[in-house]
Amino acid sequence: MSVLELSKITRVYRKGETEVRALDGIDLCIEAGEFLAIVGPSGSGKTTMLNILGCLDSPTTGSIVYDGTDLGKLDEAGLSAYRRDRISFVFQSFNLIPVLTVRENVELPLVIEARARRGKKGAEGGRGDAEIKALALKMIEAVGLSDKADRYPRELSGGQEQRVAIARALVKTPLVVLADEPTANLDSKTAGEILDLMKDINAKMGTTFIFSTHDRLVMERARRIVTLHDGRVATDSSGAGATGAGPAGRA
Ligand SMILES: Nc1ncnc2c1ncn2[C@@H]1O[C@H](COP(=O)(O)OP(=O)(O)O)[C@@H](O)[C@H]1O
Ligand SMILES: [Mg+2]
């Protein structure tokens, strides 16, 4: 079952008289459990594509169907609820909340979700505090940071911060994790470790990862590589034998 179907996606930015076709007719089908790298030169449309996949931006034309839901049929509130419940992000600059501990940062998506549910009339109550804490600690353990649960982001290395961000992305069991150049601020050894961690989680939990990069390390580990050029898909390795869903092979 495909988790994501993009058809004829365009995104046109207008600046006065000039028009930039950042995405120029993207057709792409992504299966559940893929570990997909989007690569291409600067300006080829990677960030625009991830923003659209993450419902942070809407296409100018074309349709996105997520797990059977046509995003074009959702209103603004429906779109933000969809983003909150099903989509997670890992950022280049980690974006942890400095005044919260590691555990509190990882709990945050669940706290927000529980609050949103409680606010809805007639909806069943969200998770309680004890359950949220247990889920967060389990994810913190999965990224190898159990001994840092009560530390603050400033007490961590960049690699550790990105591990926390990955735990935070996964704690709500999202449909997809989107990451725009997640290793850009890390040295190459740490970047390799972060990618191995993501790949390990992808294999164990079956979470779909879609990330952009121009980092060789990512390209070596991705099972499917889609290359963008001037807002179009220039190459897609899935036609050349990549498998889509299934356990990830070791790089
Ligand atoms: N907010 C914007 N307004 C105008 N043009 C933009 C905007 N964002 C991106 N672009 C243009 O769209 C194209 C694709 O950009 P982007 O998606 O950021 O590429 P990449 O992430 O691959 O470097 C580029 O030509 C860029 O200048
Ligand atoms: Mg970019």
CSV table of C-alpha atoms and ligand atoms in Angstrom, one decimal:
chain,number,residue,atom,x,y,z
A,1,MET,CA,0.0,0.0,0.0
A,2,SER,CA,1.6,3.3,-1.0
A,3,VAL,CA,1.8,5.8,1.8
A,4,LEU,CA,2.2,8.7,-0.5
A,5,GLU,CA,1.1,9.5,-4.0
A,6,LEU,CA,2.1,12.7,-5.7
A,7,SER,CA,0.7,13.5,-9.1
A,8,LYS,CA,1.6,16.4,-11.4
A,9,ILE,CA,2.8,18.5,-8.5
A,10,THR,CA,3.9,22.0,-9.3
A,11,ARG,CA,4.9,24.9,-7.0
A,12,VAL,CA,5.3,28.2,-8.7
A,13,TYR,CA,6.8,31.2,-6.7
A,14,ARG,CA,5.9,34.6,-8.0
A,15,LYS,CA,8.1,37.5,-7.3
A,16,GLY,CA,6.7,40.6,-9.1
A,17,GLU,CA,7.1,39.9,-12.8
A,18,THR,CA,9.2,36.8,-12.5
A,19,GLU,CA,8.0,33.2,-11.9
A,20,VAL,CA,10.1,30.4,-10.5
A,21,ARG,CA,8.8,26.9,-11.1
A,22,ALA,CA,10.4,25.3,-8.0
A,23,LEU,CA,8.5,22.1,-8.7
A,24,ASP,CA,7.6,21.4,-12.3
A,25,GLY,CA,5.4,18.3,-12.6
A,26,ILE,CA,6.4,15.7,-9.9
A,27,ASP,CA,4.9,12.3,-10.1
A,28,LEU,CA,6.1,10.0,-7.3
A,29,CYS,CA,4.7,7.0,-5.4
A,30,ILE,CA,6.3,6.1,-2.1
A,31,GLU,CA,5.6,2.8,-0.3
A,32,ALA,CA,5.2,2.3,3.4
A,33,GLY,CA,8.6,1.5,5.0
A,34,GLU,CA,10.8,3.2,2.4
A,35,PHE,CA,14.1,4.9,3.3
A,36,LEU,CA,14.2,7.5,0.5
A,37,ALA,CA,16.8,10.2,-0.2
A,38,ILE,CA,15.9,13.2,-2.4
A,39,VAL,CA,19.1,14.6,-3.9
A,40,GLY,CA,20.0,17.3,-6.3
A,41,PRO,CA,21.9,20.5,-6.6
A,42,SER,CA,21.1,23.6,-4.6
A,43,GLY,CA,17.9,25.2,-6.0
A,44,SER,CA,16.6,21.9,-7.5
A,45,GLY,CA,13.5,22.0,-5.3
A,46,LYS,CA,14.3,19.6,-2.4
A,47,THR,CA,13.2,22.0,0.4
A,48,THR,CA,10.1,23.0,-1.6
A,49,MET,CA,9.2,19.3,-2.0
A,50,LEU,CA,9.7,18.4,1.7
A,51,ASN,CA,7.7,21.5,2.8
A,52,ILE,CA,4.8,20.3,0.5
A,53,LEU,CA,5.1,16.7,1.8
A,54,GLY,CA,5.0,18.1,5.3
A,55,CYS,CA,1.8,20.2,4.7
A,56,LEU,CA,3.9,23.3,5.5
A,57,ASP,CA,3.2,24.6,2.0
A,58,SER,CA,0.6,23.7,-0.6
A,59,PRO,CA,1.3,22.9,-4.3
A,60,THR,CA,0.2,25.3,-6.9
A,61,THR,CA,-1.4,22.5,-8.9
A,62,GLY,CA,-1.4,18.7,-8.6
A,63,SER,CA,-2.5,16.3,-5.9
A,64,ILE,CA,-1.1,14.6,-2.8
A,65,VAL,CA,-2.7,11.5,-1.4
A,66,TYR,CA,-1.4,10.4,2.0
A,67,ASP,CA,-2.4,6.9,3.0
A,68,GLY,CA,-5.7,7.3,1.2
A,69,THR,CA,-6.4,10.9,2.3
A,70,ASP,CA,-6.4,13.5,-0.4
A,71,LEU,CA,-4.8,16.6,1.2
A,72,GLY,CA,-6.5,18.8,-1.3
A,73,LYS,CA,-9.9,17.9,0.2
A,74,LEU,CA,-8.9,19.0,3.8
A,75,ASP,CA,-9.4,22.5,5.0
A,76,GLU,CA,-6.8,24.5,6.9
A,77,ALA,CA,-7.8,23.0,10.3
A,78,GLY,CA,-7.9,19.5,8.8
A,79,LEU,CA,-4.5,20.0,7.3
A,80,SER,CA,-2.9,21.1,10.6
A,81,ALA,CA,-4.6,18.2,12.5
A,82,TYR,CA,-3.2,15.8,9.8
A,83,ARG,CA,0.3,17.3,10.1
A,84,ARG,CA,0.1,17.1,13.9
A,85,ASP,CA,-1.0,13.5,14.1
A,86,ARG,CA,0.7,11.8,11.2
A,87,ILE,CA,3.8,13.7,10.1
A,88,SER,CA,7.1,14.3,11.9
A,89,PHE,CA,10.1,16.5,11.1
A,90,VAL,CA,13.8,16.3,11.9
A,91,PHE,CA,15.5,19.6,11.3
A,92,GLN,CA,19.0,20.5,10.2
A,93,SER,CA,19.4,22.7,13.3
A,94,PHE,CA,17.7,20.1,15.7
A,95,ASN,CA,15.2,22.7,17.0
A,96,LEU,CA,15.0,21.3,20.5
A,97,ILE,CA,13.3,23.5,23.1
A,98,PRO,CA,16.2,24.8,25.3
A,99,VAL,CA,14.2,25.2,28.5
A,100,LEU,CA,12.9,21.6,28.4
A,101,THR,CA,14.9,18.5,29.4
A,102,VAL,CA,15.5,15.7,26.9
A,103,ARG,CA,12.5,13.8,28.3
A,104,GLU,CA,10.2,16.9,28.2
A,105,ASN,CA,11.3,17.6,24.6
A,106,VAL,CA,10.4,14.0,23.5
A,107,GLU,CA,7.1,14.2,25.5
A,108,LEU,CA,6.1,17.4,23.8
A,109,PRO,CA,4.3,15.9,20.7
A,110,LEU,CA,2.3,13.6,22.9
A,111,VAL,CA,1.4,16.4,25.3
A,112,ILE,CA,0.2,18.6,22.4
A,113,GLU,CA,-1.8,15.7,21.0
A,114,ALA,CA,-3.4,14.9,24.3
A,115,ARG,CA,-4.3,18.5,24.8
A,116,ALA,CA,-5.8,18.7,21.4
A,117,ARG,CA,-7.9,15.7,22.0
A,118,ARG,CA,-9.1,16.8,25.4
A,119,GLY,CA,-10.1,20.1,23.9
A,120,LYS,CA,-12.4,18.4,21.4
A,121,LYS,CA,-16.0,17.9,22.6
A,122,GLY,CA,-17.0,14.2,22.8
A,123,ALA,CA,-13.5,13.0,21.8
A,124,GLU,CA,-11.9,10.3,24.0
A,125,GLY,CA,-9.3,11.7,26.4
A,126,GLY,CA,-5.7,11.8,25.3
A,127,ARG,CA,-3.0,9.8,27.0
A,128,GLY,CA,-2.3,10.4,30.7
A,129,ASP,CA,1.0,11.8,32.0
A,130,ALA,CA,2.3,8.5,33.2
A,131,GLU,CA,1.8,6.9,29.8
A,132,ILE,CA,3.4,9.8,28.0
A,133,LYS,CA,6.4,9.6,30.2
A,134,ALA,CA,6.8,5.9,29.6
A,135,LEU,CA,6.5,6.3,25.8
A,136,ALA,CA,9.1,9.1,25.9
A,137,LEU,CA,11.6,7.1,28.0
A,138,LYS,CA,11.2,4.1,25.7
A,139,MET,CA,12.1,6.3,22.6
A,140,ILE,CA,15.0,7.9,24.5
A,141,GLU,CA,16.3,4.4,25.2
A,142,ALA,CA,15.8,3.5,21.5
A,143,VAL,CA,18.1,6.3,20.5
A,144,GLY,CA,20.7,5.4,23.1
A,145,LEU,CA,20.3,8.3,25.5
A,146,SER,CA,18.7,6.9,28.6
A,147,ASP,CA,21.4,8.4,30.8
A,148,LYS,CA,20.7,11.9,29.4
A,149,ALA,CA,16.9,12.0,30.0
A,150,ASP,CA,17.1,14.7,32.6
A,151,ARG,CA,19.7,16.8,30.9
A,152,TYR,CA,19.1,20.0,28.9
A,153,PRO,CA,19.9,20.4,25.2
A,154,ARG,CA,22.9,22.7,25.9
A,155,GLU,CA,24.5,19.9,27.9
A,156,LEU,CA,24.5,17.6,24.8
A,157,SER,CA,26.7,17.3,21.7
A,158,GLY,CA,25.2,18.0,18.2
A,159,GLY,CA,24.9,14.3,17.5
A,160,GLN,CA,23.1,13.7,20.8
A,161,GLU,CA,20.8,16.6,20.1
A,162,GLN,CA,19.9,15.1,16.7
A,163,ARG,CA,19.2,11.8,18.5
A,164,VAL,CA,16.7,13.6,20.8
A,165,ALA,CA,15.1,15.2,17.7
A,166,ILE,CA,14.7,11.7,16.2
A,167,ALA,CA,13.2,10.3,19.4
A,168,ARG,CA,10.8,13.3,19.4
A,169,ALA,CA,9.9,12.7,15.8
A,170,LEU,CA,9.1,9.0,16.4
A,171,VAL,CA,7.3,9.1,19.7
A,172,LYS,CA,3.9,9.7,18.2
A,173,THR,CA,4.4,6.8,15.7
A,174,PRO,CA,4.1,9.0,12.6
A,175,LEU,CA,3.2,7.8,9.1
A,176,VAL,CA,6.3,9.5,7.8
A,177,VAL,CA,9.4,11.3,9.1
A,178,LEU,CA,10.6,14.1,6.9
A,179,ALA,CA,14.1,15.5,7.2
A,180,ASP,CA,15.6,18.3,5.2
A,181,GLU,CA,19.3,17.8,5.2
A,182,PRO,CA,19.4,16.3,8.7
A,183,THR,CA,23.1,15.8,8.8
A,184,ALA,CA,24.2,19.2,7.4
A,185,ASN,CA,25.3,20.5,10.9
A,186,LEU,CA,27.2,17.4,11.9
A,187,ASP,CA,30.7,16.1,11.3
A,188,SER,CA,30.9,13.2,9.0
A,189,LYS,CA,31.5,10.5,11.7
A,190,THR,CA,28.5,11.8,13.7
A,191,ALA,CA,26.4,12.1,10.5
A,192,GLY,CA,27.1,8.5,9.7
A,193,GLU,CA,26.0,7.4,13.2
A,194,ILE,CA,22.8,9.4,12.9
A,195,LEU,CA,22.0,7.9,9.6
A,196,ASP,CA,22.7,4.4,10.9
A,197,LEU,CA,20.3,5.1,13.7
A,198,MET,CA,17.6,6.3,11.3
A,199,LYS,CA,18.1,3.3,9.1
A,200,ASP,CA,18.0,1.0,12.1
A,201,ILE,CA,14.7,2.5,13.3
A,202,ASN,CA,13.4,2.3,9.7
A,203,ALA,CA,14.2,-1.5,9.7
A,204,LYS,CA,12.9,-2.2,13.2
A,205,MET,CA,9.8,0.0,13.3
A,206,GLY,CA,9.0,0.2,9.6
A,207,THR,CA,8.7,4.0,9.8
A,208,THR,CA,8.9,5.7,6.4
A,209,PHE,CA,11.8,8.2,6.2
A,210,ILE,CA,12.0,10.8,3.4
A,211,PHE,CA,15.0,13.1,3.5
A,212,SER,CA,16.9,15.5,1.3
A,213,THR,CA,20.6,15.7,1.2
A,214,HIS,CA,23.7,16.3,-0.8
A,215,ASP,CA,25.7,14.2,1.6
A,216,ARG,CA,27.4,11.1,0.2
A,217,LEU,CA,26.9,9.4,3.5
A,218,VAL,CA,23.2,9.5,3.1
A,219,MET,CA,23.3,8.5,-0.5
A,220,GLU,CA,25.3,5.4,0.4
A,221,ARG,CA,22.7,4.3,2.9
A,222,ALA,CA,19.5,5.1,1.1
A,223,ARG,CA,17.7,2.3,-0.6
A,224,ARG,CA,16.0,4.6,-3.0
A,225,ILE,CA,17.4,7.8,-4.4
A,226,VAL,CA,15.3,10.3,-6.3
A,227,THR,CA,17.3,13.0,-8.1
A,228,LEU,CA,15.7,16.4,-8.7
A,229,HIS,CA,16.8,18.7,-11.4
A,230,ASP,CA,15.1,22.1,-12.0
A,231,GLY,CA,12.0,20.9,-10.1
A,232,ARG,CA,11.6,17.6,-12.1
A,233,VAL,CA,12.5,14.0,-11.2
A,234,ALA,CA,15.7,13.4,-13.2
A,235,THR,CA,16.4,9.9,-11.9
A,236,ASP,CA,14.7,7.4,-9.6
A,237,SER,CA,16.7,4.4,-8.5
A,238,SER,CA,13.5,2.4,-7.8
A,239,GLY,CA,13.3,1.6,-11.4
A,240,ALA,CA,16.8,0.1,-11.1
A,241,GLY,CA,16.1,-2.5,-8.6
A,242,ALA,CA,15.6,-0.8,-5.2
A,243,THR,CA,13.0,-2.6,-3.3
A,244,GLY,CA,10.8,-0.2,-1.4
A,245,ALA,CA,9.3,-1.8,1.7
A,246,GLY,CA,11.2,-4.5,3.6
A,247,PRO,CA,14.1,-4.8,6.0
A,248,ALA,CA,16.9,-2.4,5.2
A,249,GLY,CA,20.2,-4.0,4.2
A,250,ARG,CA,23.4,-2.9,6.0
A,251,ALA,CA,25.4,-0.2,4.3
B,1,LIG,N1,9.9,31.5,-0.9
B,1,LIG,C1,10.5,31.5,-2.1
B,1,LIG,N2,10.2,32.5,-3.0
B,1,LIG,C2,10.7,32.6,-4.2
B,1,LIG,N3,11.5,31.6,-4.7
B,1,LIG,C3,11.8,30.5,-3.9
B,1,LIG,C4,11.3,30.5,-2.6
B,1,LIG,N4,11.7,29.3,-2.0
B,1,LIG,C5,12.5,28.7,-3.0
B,1,LIG,N5,12.5,29.4,-4.1
B,1,LIG,C6,13.2,29.1,-5.4
B,1,LIG,O1,12.7,27.8,-5.8
B,1,LIG,C7,13.8,27.0,-6.3
B,1,LIG,C8,13.9,25.7,-5.5
B,1,LIG,O2,14.4,26.0,-4.1
B,1,LIG,P1,14.5,25.0,-3.0
B,1,LIG,O3,13.3,24.1,-2.9
B,1,LIG,O4,14.9,25.7,-1.8
B,1,LIG,O5,15.7,24.1,-3.5
B,1,LIG,P2,16.8,23.2,-2.7
B,1,LIG,O6,16.3,22.9,-1.4
B,1,LIG,O7,17.0,22.0,-3.6
B,1,LIG,O8,18.1,24.0,-2.7
B,1,LIG,C9,15.0,27.9,-6.3
B,1,LIG,O9,15.1,28.5,-7.5
B,1,LIG,C10,14.7,28.9,-5.2
B,1,LIG,O10,15.3,30.1,-5.5
B,2,MG,MG,17.1,23.1,0.5
